[in-house]
Amino acid sequence: MPQPVFPSIDERFSHLLNGNYPLEPHEVASIQDAIETETLAIAKLELAISKLQQEVTEHESKREAYESFLSPLRRGLLPQEILGELFSFALGLPGKLTSNSNELKRLCLVCKSWRYAALARPALWARVSLHARTEHPPDMEKVRGWMQRSGTVPNTLAIRVSGDHCTDDSRGRSCPLAFRGLAAFLADGPALDELSLKGQSDKCLEQLIDLVKHDQLNTNIPVQPWGTIRSLTLGMVKFQSSETQSSWHILDDLPPLTSLSLTFPNLLWHSTELLPNRPLPFANLASLTLRCDWPAVWILRNLENCNNLEDLVLDSHQVFRGDEDTFHAQAQPTLLPKLRTLHFRHMLSFSCDTHILQRLRMPSLKRIDVGFNAAESEIGSFPEDDSSRQNLYEDIKAMTQGVNCVSSLQTLRLGEEFGISSTGLLRILKLLPSLVNLIFDNVATNPDLFERAGCTKSLLPRLRTLEINDGYGDFDPDDVCAYLIKRKDSATEEAPDYFEEFIMTTAFDDPHNADESAEKLRRRGVRVDIF
């Protein structure tokens, strides 16, 4: 049996360890003195420990500082190309050009190494975004010097203006967009790949283009950079006046573009006589964006010669198109033989913008986006006999029938605050058996959608991916997984299931209730991500 270990104490008190003896008064006093002595000793040691710990902390801080001097960046072990790539991620999205010039300047001021790395990354200098004001026009010589650092990377210039000018109510105020410095830059500056000009009215653009043409004649350089522009964005807020009809000639003076984006003034109560009375020069375009509420008849007339068009965006600006009667009088369909993607954006919930599908022939169409912007009161209210949703069904049905119809559509996106009944949605999906990708982006519908889908035969037989952004929490992730598992389990050699990927972001109360069914789906070879 091990012997107890006793502490080393004063010999005067050693006899107390061997028994429970009563203490004499002088022994009590002696012991109390011993306690105070040990307490003082402990305090001194704790103070010494504290000082030592402080010294350790100071030495650790110095060590970390010294180690930082040996970082790969300071030793030049990090290639400038990698550092420049990091700058691209920090200043913008991967693969995109940054427009944040102030942040780029701050990075260049950190140290010489960072400046050299930024200068070695031409893409960082290839995009400039300006806000032009009458009293402070942009210094285009600085822009020229900035873009010279972009090397052979295609340049992008974006200029926007604001304020009251170039309209009947502007009382002769000068236009901040049509200034000599910009005209000279466009006539004899660095080559531009993309140009964005957003003025107050068509008069802004008319005056600027007239200045550019004048400077090109003076410099005898009719190509750079105006003639190099591949993509052009033009925006105007108001009609200038009743003279607008004569101002549309500016669109005939555009360079040979492949991509054009036009934001026209909303008609509202204006007369359609203000619209261009002849087709615009769209024949060579591969990409066209029209942001306006102009009649579908006018749009169709301007698409008649767009045989090279591959991407078309029709943005309604949340305004109704008021041409229902005249539209139906347009009986002849418009053929777009190369069109691959069609986007409807910012439609009002009960608009008839998609009626244009009944007049478009798009045999090469691969993707269609249908984007609404509904009022909050409309979301969640979608009766079975909703006439506007019936119209959408009829429009898509007409698109998929007849000569040169859409027969190989691969991607459908429905979204941006769009409400539809599950019955109405399934009717639309049954029209599109070639779909490979299906995207629901804030679609409000009945909770039984996927239960109904499981009972619908031959629904989307070639579907490979399903993406759901469920901001309303209408979809139970477990129901979706159960439907996809049922598809896999019911597949046969004659009717295989091709489904591969399910991605879902949801506001559902308990998204983790699908953990078990999601794992079952993964075991069947499907990639599943639920957030």
XYZ file of C-alpha atoms in Angstrom:
531
model
C 0.000 0.000 0.000
C 1.562 3.351 -1.086
C 2.547 5.763 1.624
C 0.874 9.206 1.706
C 3.015 12.077 0.437
C 3.151 15.008 2.836
C 4.082 18.544 1.845
C 7.415 19.986 2.927
C 6.541 22.226 5.899
C 8.288 23.921 8.773
C 9.776 21.426 11.293
C 7.914 23.224 14.052
C 4.650 21.821 12.712
C 5.786 18.376 11.534
C 4.348 16.642 14.573
C 0.894 17.886 13.547
C 0.968 15.592 10.527
C 0.892 12.475 12.675
C -2.286 13.174 14.617
C -5.231 15.401 15.239
C -3.688 17.333 18.133
C -5.335 20.385 19.674
C -3.391 23.573 18.946
C -1.923 25.842 21.509
C -2.512 29.607 21.121
C 1.123 30.230 20.180
C 0.905 27.462 17.553
C -2.182 29.080 15.987
C -0.319 32.395 15.717
C 2.713 30.685 14.182
C 0.604 28.867 11.622
C -1.173 32.077 10.632
C 2.228 33.738 10.097
C 3.253 30.785 7.918
C 0.070 31.138 5.844
C 0.747 34.837 5.226
C 4.325 34.029 4.218
C 3.184 31.428 1.674
C 0.487 33.785 0.359
C 3.109 36.464 -0.289
C 5.325 33.907 -2.005
C 2.454 32.807 -4.243
C 1.658 36.417 -5.153
C 5.302 37.063 -6.097
C 5.377 33.936 -8.257
C 2.070 34.821 -9.960
C 3.421 38.296 -10.709
C 6.554 36.757 -12.160
C 4.458 34.343 -14.244
C 2.351 37.253 -15.519
C 5.462 39.141 -16.564
C 6.869 36.071 -18.264
C 3.583 35.458 -20.052
C 3.598 39.077 -21.230
C 7.115 38.617 -22.528
C 6.046 35.416 -24.318
C 3.168 37.306 -25.968
C 5.501 40.102 -27.065
C 7.949 37.622 -28.535
C 5.142 35.788 -30.328
C 3.960 39.092 -31.860
C 7.481 39.863 -33.040
C 7.804 36.359 -34.452
C 4.539 36.741 -36.408
C 5.723 40.091 -37.763
C 9.012 38.572 -38.879
C 7.183 35.632 -40.441
C 4.991 38.031 -42.403
C 8.143 39.471 -43.955
C 8.790 36.015 -45.372
C 5.334 35.656 -46.980
C 5.266 34.336 -50.562
C 4.024 37.742 -51.708
C 6.985 39.659 -50.147
C 9.504 37.109 -51.355
C 8.110 37.335 -54.869
C 7.122 33.679 -54.871
C 3.531 34.507 -55.935
C 3.531 35.080 -59.701
C 2.146 38.419 -60.837
C -0.289 36.577 -63.082
C -1.832 34.847 -60.054
C -1.970 38.096 -58.082
C -3.633 39.825 -61.032
C -6.175 37.011 -61.188
C -6.913 37.546 -57.493
C -7.488 41.238 -58.235
C -10.013 40.227 -60.886
C -11.923 38.172 -58.308
C -11.744 40.977 -55.743
C -12.976 43.685 -58.121
C -15.589 41.792 -60.073
C -17.038 38.456 -61.046
C -14.731 35.787 -62.468
C -14.337 36.213 -66.188
C -15.858 39.696 -66.150
C -14.188 43.051 -66.535
C -14.245 45.309 -63.523
C -15.754 48.782 -63.672
C -14.722 49.848 -60.180
C -11.853 52.185 -61.047
C -11.553 53.634 -57.533
C -10.972 50.215 -55.999
C -8.406 49.433 -58.668
C -6.558 52.658 -57.868
C -6.459 51.721 -54.173
C -4.972 48.334 -54.990
C -2.238 50.007 -57.047
C -1.344 52.261 -54.098
C -0.668 49.375 -51.682
C 2.868 48.677 -52.938
C 4.975 48.495 -56.074
C 4.459 44.767 -56.384
C 0.685 45.162 -56.398
C 0.874 47.981 -58.929
C 3.040 45.905 -61.257
C 0.656 42.969 -60.873
C -2.337 45.175 -61.772
C -0.527 46.605 -64.786
C 0.316 43.071 -65.869
C -3.397 42.222 -65.930
C -4.733 44.126 -69.007
C -8.339 43.030 -68.441
C -8.478 45.174 -65.277
C -8.112 48.318 -67.402
C -10.454 47.414 -70.224
C -13.723 48.752 -68.785
C -14.576 52.357 -67.908
C -17.930 53.548 -66.555
C -18.656 57.304 -66.377
C -21.440 59.640 -65.287
C -21.414 62.732 -67.511
C -22.574 66.099 -66.179
C -22.889 69.354 -68.091
C -20.772 71.308 -65.615
C -18.160 68.545 -65.245
C -17.711 66.573 -68.475
C -15.460 63.506 -68.183
C -11.791 63.898 -69.039
C -11.561 61.615 -72.059
C -7.764 61.973 -72.239
C -7.538 60.218 -68.881
C -9.887 57.547 -70.219
C -7.628 57.157 -73.238
C -4.567 56.703 -71.003
C -6.444 54.255 -68.784
C -7.510 52.076 -71.703
C -4.028 52.050 -73.201
C -3.090 49.726 -70.318
C -5.598 47.132 -71.557
C -3.325 46.063 -74.400
C -5.183 43.867 -76.859
C -8.088 43.100 -74.501
C -11.402 44.372 -75.988
C -12.410 47.674 -74.360
C -15.792 48.627 -72.923
C -16.973 52.205 -72.352
C -20.244 53.043 -70.549
C -21.504 56.624 -70.170
C -24.781 57.680 -68.597
C -26.272 61.110 -68.054
C -29.138 62.472 -65.988
C -31.003 65.733 -65.552
C -33.428 67.794 -67.621
C -32.047 68.412 -71.091
C -32.700 67.629 -74.760
C -36.499 67.774 -74.366
C -39.132 70.422 -75.034
C -39.077 71.324 -71.325
C -35.298 71.670 -70.980
C -35.233 75.361 -72.087
C -32.086 75.108 -74.120
C -29.877 73.367 -71.538
C -26.794 71.841 -73.160
C -26.534 68.085 -73.447
C -23.931 66.471 -71.134
C -23.618 63.504 -73.509
C -22.940 65.382 -76.753
C -19.622 67.022 -75.858
C -16.565 67.460 -78.050
C -14.255 65.365 -75.885
C -16.405 62.253 -76.224
C -17.003 62.786 -79.945
C -13.238 63.100 -80.554
C -12.629 59.974 -78.462
C -15.150 57.972 -80.515
C -13.750 59.314 -83.764
C -10.034 58.889 -83.030
C -9.539 56.926 -79.813
C -8.688 53.360 -78.830
C -10.682 50.543 -80.389
C -13.921 49.762 -78.548
C -15.644 46.387 -78.399
C -18.649 47.500 -76.340
C -20.180 50.961 -75.962
C -23.100 51.986 -73.744
C -24.696 55.440 -74.081
C -27.670 56.356 -71.908
C -29.096 59.837 -72.474
C -32.255 61.717 -71.669
C -33.843 61.537 -75.132
C -33.183 60.564 -78.718
C -31.867 64.117 -79.233
C -28.842 63.334 -76.992
C -27.796 60.462 -79.219
C -28.553 62.358 -82.410
C -26.300 65.270 -81.425
C -23.454 63.008 -80.307
C -23.485 60.858 -83.452
C -23.535 63.987 -85.622
C -20.425 65.225 -83.783
C -18.706 61.876 -84.249
C -19.415 61.880 -87.991
C -18.090 65.440 -88.242
C -14.870 64.576 -86.380
C -14.364 61.439 -88.469
C -14.479 63.538 -91.635
C -11.970 66.013 -90.170
C -9.538 63.331 -88.989
C -9.993 61.204 -92.116
C -10.066 58.080 -89.887
C -13.523 56.592 -90.508
C -12.813 53.289 -88.725
C -11.411 53.814 -85.203
C -13.042 53.335 -82.776
C -16.646 53.893 -83.876
C -16.339 51.358 -86.655
C -14.878 48.669 -84.362
C -17.819 48.521 -81.962
C -19.305 45.034 -81.804
C -21.885 45.606 -79.057
C -23.823 48.851 -78.588
C -26.297 49.823 -75.865
C -28.419 52.943 -76.410
C -30.864 54.233 -73.816
C -33.300 57.141 -73.793
C -35.906 58.126 -71.221
C -38.184 60.565 -73.066
C -39.334 61.495 -76.532
C -37.744 64.782 -77.512
C -40.778 66.279 -79.244
C -43.038 65.886 -82.249
C -39.862 66.019 -84.337
C -38.811 62.607 -83.041
C -39.866 60.923 -86.292
C -37.096 62.741 -88.158
C -34.547 61.906 -85.440
C -34.643 58.138 -85.879
C -32.167 58.444 -88.740
C -29.443 58.094 -86.080
C -30.153 54.364 -86.033
C -29.199 54.212 -89.706
C -25.769 55.667 -88.874
C -24.742 52.919 -86.468
C -21.562 50.903 -87.058
C -21.787 47.279 -88.321
C -22.852 45.713 -85.019
C -23.488 42.123 -84.018
C -25.164 43.015 -80.679
C -27.566 45.898 -80.035
C -29.540 46.850 -76.932
C -32.134 49.639 -77.197
C -34.060 51.221 -74.337
C -36.822 53.312 -75.880
C -39.141 55.780 -74.079
C -42.425 54.258 -72.933
C -45.354 55.206 -75.143
C -47.887 55.550 -72.329
C -50.255 58.177 -73.747
C -48.003 59.215 -76.616
C -49.088 58.624 -80.184
C -47.649 55.694 -82.114
C -46.858 58.252 -84.832
C -43.696 59.029 -82.859
C -42.355 55.558 -83.589
C -39.951 54.941 -86.498
C -42.050 54.539 -89.632
C -39.605 52.189 -91.364
C -37.818 49.022 -90.252
C -34.645 49.612 -88.276
C -31.276 48.213 -89.454
C -31.311 44.924 -87.529
C -30.473 42.568 -90.395
C -26.858 41.787 -89.364
C -27.486 41.414 -85.632
C -26.834 38.196 -83.733
C -28.160 39.623 -80.436
C -30.965 42.168 -79.932
C -32.491 43.591 -76.748
C -35.576 45.822 -76.897
C -36.629 47.511 -73.655
C -39.904 49.266 -74.382
C -43.681 48.951 -74.364
C -43.945 49.504 -78.110
C -46.555 47.427 -79.957
C -45.838 43.818 -80.841
C -46.795 44.642 -84.435
C -43.901 47.113 -84.617
C -41.532 44.539 -83.101
C -42.593 41.870 -85.595
C -42.161 44.257 -88.508
C -38.593 45.006 -87.400
C -37.771 41.317 -86.943
C -38.770 40.336 -90.466
C -35.245 40.643 -91.874
C -33.332 39.377 -88.816
C -32.181 36.153 -90.421
C -28.944 36.115 -88.377
C -30.524 36.752 -84.977
C -29.542 34.182 -82.328
C -30.538 35.896 -79.061
C -33.624 38.109 -78.542
C -34.630 39.903 -75.335
C -38.032 41.607 -75.061
C -38.162 43.697 -71.884
C -41.597 45.217 -71.149
C -40.470 47.585 -68.369
C -43.581 46.471 -66.436
C -45.867 48.324 -68.850
C -48.768 46.886 -70.840
C -48.581 46.717 -74.615
C -51.865 48.126 -75.884
C -52.087 46.601 -79.369
C -54.364 43.585 -78.966
C -56.607 44.366 -81.949
C -53.903 45.424 -84.396
C -51.752 42.454 -83.384
C -54.301 39.892 -84.488
C -54.508 41.651 -87.843
C -50.844 40.648 -88.376
C -51.540 37.249 -89.893
C -48.216 36.549 -91.595
C -45.723 34.789 -89.250
C -42.166 36.088 -88.845
C -39.378 33.567 -89.404
C -36.227 33.748 -87.251
C -34.289 30.747 -88.580
C -31.216 31.027 -86.306
C -32.824 32.193 -83.058
C -31.636 30.027 -80.150
C -32.681 31.988 -77.025
C -35.742 34.139 -76.373
C -36.189 36.115 -73.145
C -39.350 37.844 -71.910
C -38.476 40.162 -69.025
C -40.402 42.327 -66.569
C -43.851 41.542 -67.915
C -46.856 42.487 -65.843
C -48.569 39.436 -64.430
C -51.645 39.624 -66.658
C -50.060 41.092 -69.765
C -50.388 39.514 -73.204
C -46.768 40.047 -74.279
C -46.286 36.336 -74.964
C -48.919 36.544 -77.729
C -46.004 37.342 -80.011
C -45.129 33.633 -79.816
C -48.130 32.972 -82.068
C -46.493 35.010 -84.829
C -42.867 33.865 -84.461
C -41.461 30.830 -86.252
C -38.256 29.709 -84.477
C -37.148 26.237 -85.632
C -33.732 26.510 -83.894
C -34.978 27.775 -80.509
C -33.242 26.041 -77.576
C -34.109 28.229 -74.598
C -36.997 30.452 -73.560
C -37.184 32.591 -70.409
C -40.575 33.880 -69.293
C -40.123 36.485 -66.569
C -42.960 38.342 -64.857
C -43.017 41.029 -62.179
C -46.299 40.547 -60.355
C -47.735 42.658 -57.577
C -47.686 41.066 -54.110
C -51.475 40.848 -54.119
C -51.346 38.661 -57.238
C -48.923 36.081 -55.883
C -50.795 33.103 -54.479
C -53.975 33.930 -56.395
C -54.146 31.685 -59.456
C -57.575 30.108 -60.085
C -57.832 27.089 -62.369
C -59.595 29.095 -65.086
C -57.170 32.050 -64.958
C -57.543 33.518 -68.443
C -54.049 34.975 -68.608
C -52.488 31.609 -67.838
C -54.776 30.025 -70.417
C -53.408 32.592 -72.872
C -49.846 31.602 -71.982
C -50.741 27.977 -72.651
C -52.238 28.883 -76.026
C -49.195 30.990 -76.942
C -46.734 28.189 -76.184
C -48.975 25.678 -77.920
C -49.013 27.814 -81.089
C -45.219 28.108 -80.863
C -44.860 24.316 -80.998
C -47.208 23.686 -83.932
C -47.127 24.240 -87.673
C -44.336 24.782 -90.189
C -40.956 25.846 -88.719
C -42.303 25.296 -85.203
C -40.253 24.965 -82.018
C -39.598 21.235 -81.735
C -36.293 20.906 -79.863
C -36.586 23.354 -76.956
C -34.122 22.296 -74.256
C -34.406 24.910 -71.485
C -37.437 26.634 -69.980
C -37.219 29.201 -67.216
C -40.320 30.542 -65.488
C -39.936 33.125 -62.827
C -39.637 36.533 -61.265
C -42.780 36.595 -59.143
C -45.001 34.457 -61.332
C -48.160 32.740 -60.063
C -49.847 29.825 -61.809
C -51.966 26.861 -60.729
C -50.341 23.433 -60.673
C -52.863 22.245 -63.264
C -52.058 25.135 -65.597
C -48.315 24.639 -65.171
C -48.471 20.917 -65.932
C -50.523 21.621 -69.072
C -47.736 23.884 -70.314
C -44.979 21.400 -69.473
C -46.745 18.616 -71.381
C -46.397 20.743 -74.525
C -42.588 20.568 -74.259
C -41.451 16.919 -74.243
C -37.960 17.862 -75.512
C -37.070 19.848 -72.361
C -33.728 18.944 -70.814
C -33.445 21.757 -68.237
C -36.307 23.210 -66.184
C -35.891 26.285 -63.960
C -38.486 27.660 -61.505
C -37.377 31.056 -60.189
C -39.842 32.310 -57.548
C -42.810 30.555 -59.115
C -45.862 30.546 -56.844
C -48.108 27.519 -57.345
C -50.141 24.907 -55.487
C -48.249 22.642 -53.059
C -49.498 19.555 -54.911
C -47.538 20.285 -58.117
C -45.114 17.370 -57.812
C -47.761 15.013 -56.494
C -49.760 15.772 -59.643
C -46.605 15.497 -61.753
C -46.066 11.950 -60.481
C -49.494 10.991 -61.779
C -48.946 12.616 -65.197
C -47.752 10.149 -67.799
C -44.897 10.980 -70.174
C -44.097 14.288 -68.473
C -40.731 15.693 -69.609
C -39.227 12.320 -70.619
C -35.804 13.831 -71.474
C -35.408 16.010 -68.357
C -31.870 16.010 -66.941
C -31.738 18.981 -64.542
C -34.276 20.708 -62.301
C -33.451 23.996 -60.579
C -35.862 25.601 -58.114
C -35.407 28.961 -56.406
C -38.362 28.840 -54.019
C -38.583 32.244 -52.367
C -42.171 31.657 -51.219
C -41.696 28.247 -49.571
C -44.413 26.677 -51.746
C -42.431 23.536 -52.567
C -41.711 20.832 -50.002
C -38.216 19.535 -50.906
C -39.263 16.049 -49.788
C -42.145 16.072 -52.295
C -39.777 17.043 -55.107
C -37.298 14.296 -54.169
C -40.105 11.747 -53.911
C -41.263 12.653 -57.424
C -37.728 12.295 -58.820
C -37.252 8.956 -57.035
C -40.511 7.750 -58.557
C -39.209 8.717 -62.007
C -36.049 6.680 -61.428
C -37.915 3.665 -60.028
C -40.430 3.563 -62.876
C -37.788 3.778 -65.639
C -37.520 0.879 -68.055
C -35.115 -0.098 -70.803
C -37.606 1.150 -73.382
C -38.324 4.363 -71.426
C -35.144 5.263 -69.480
C -34.924 8.153 -67.053
C -32.173 10.655 -67.899
C -32.410 12.836 -64.795
C -28.992 13.854 -63.376
C -29.119 16.972 -61.168
C -31.485 18.655 -58.697
C -30.627 22.063 -57.198
C -32.981 23.876 -54.813
C -32.878 26.976 -52.655
C -35.933 27.165 -50.460
C -37.737 29.195 -47.821
C -39.618 26.073 -46.707
C -40.021 25.825 -42.917
C -38.107 22.553 -42.603
C -35.857 21.920 -45.610
C -34.042 19.157 -43.692
C -37.114 16.954 -43.842
C -35.840 15.908 -47.268
C -32.481 14.638 -46.013
C -33.460 10.979 -46.197
C -35.171 11.174 -49.600
C -32.317 13.323 -50.945
C -29.853 10.624 -49.909
C -31.972 7.992 -51.655
C -31.871 10.123 -54.772
C -28.077 10.435 -54.541
C -27.779 6.666 -54.315
C -29.568 6.530 -57.655
C -26.795 8.601 -59.242
C -28.401 12.058 -59.005
C -26.496 15.116 -57.795
C -28.646 16.839 -55.132
C -28.024 20.246 -53.528
C -30.704 21.706 -51.233
C -30.038 25.027 -49.479
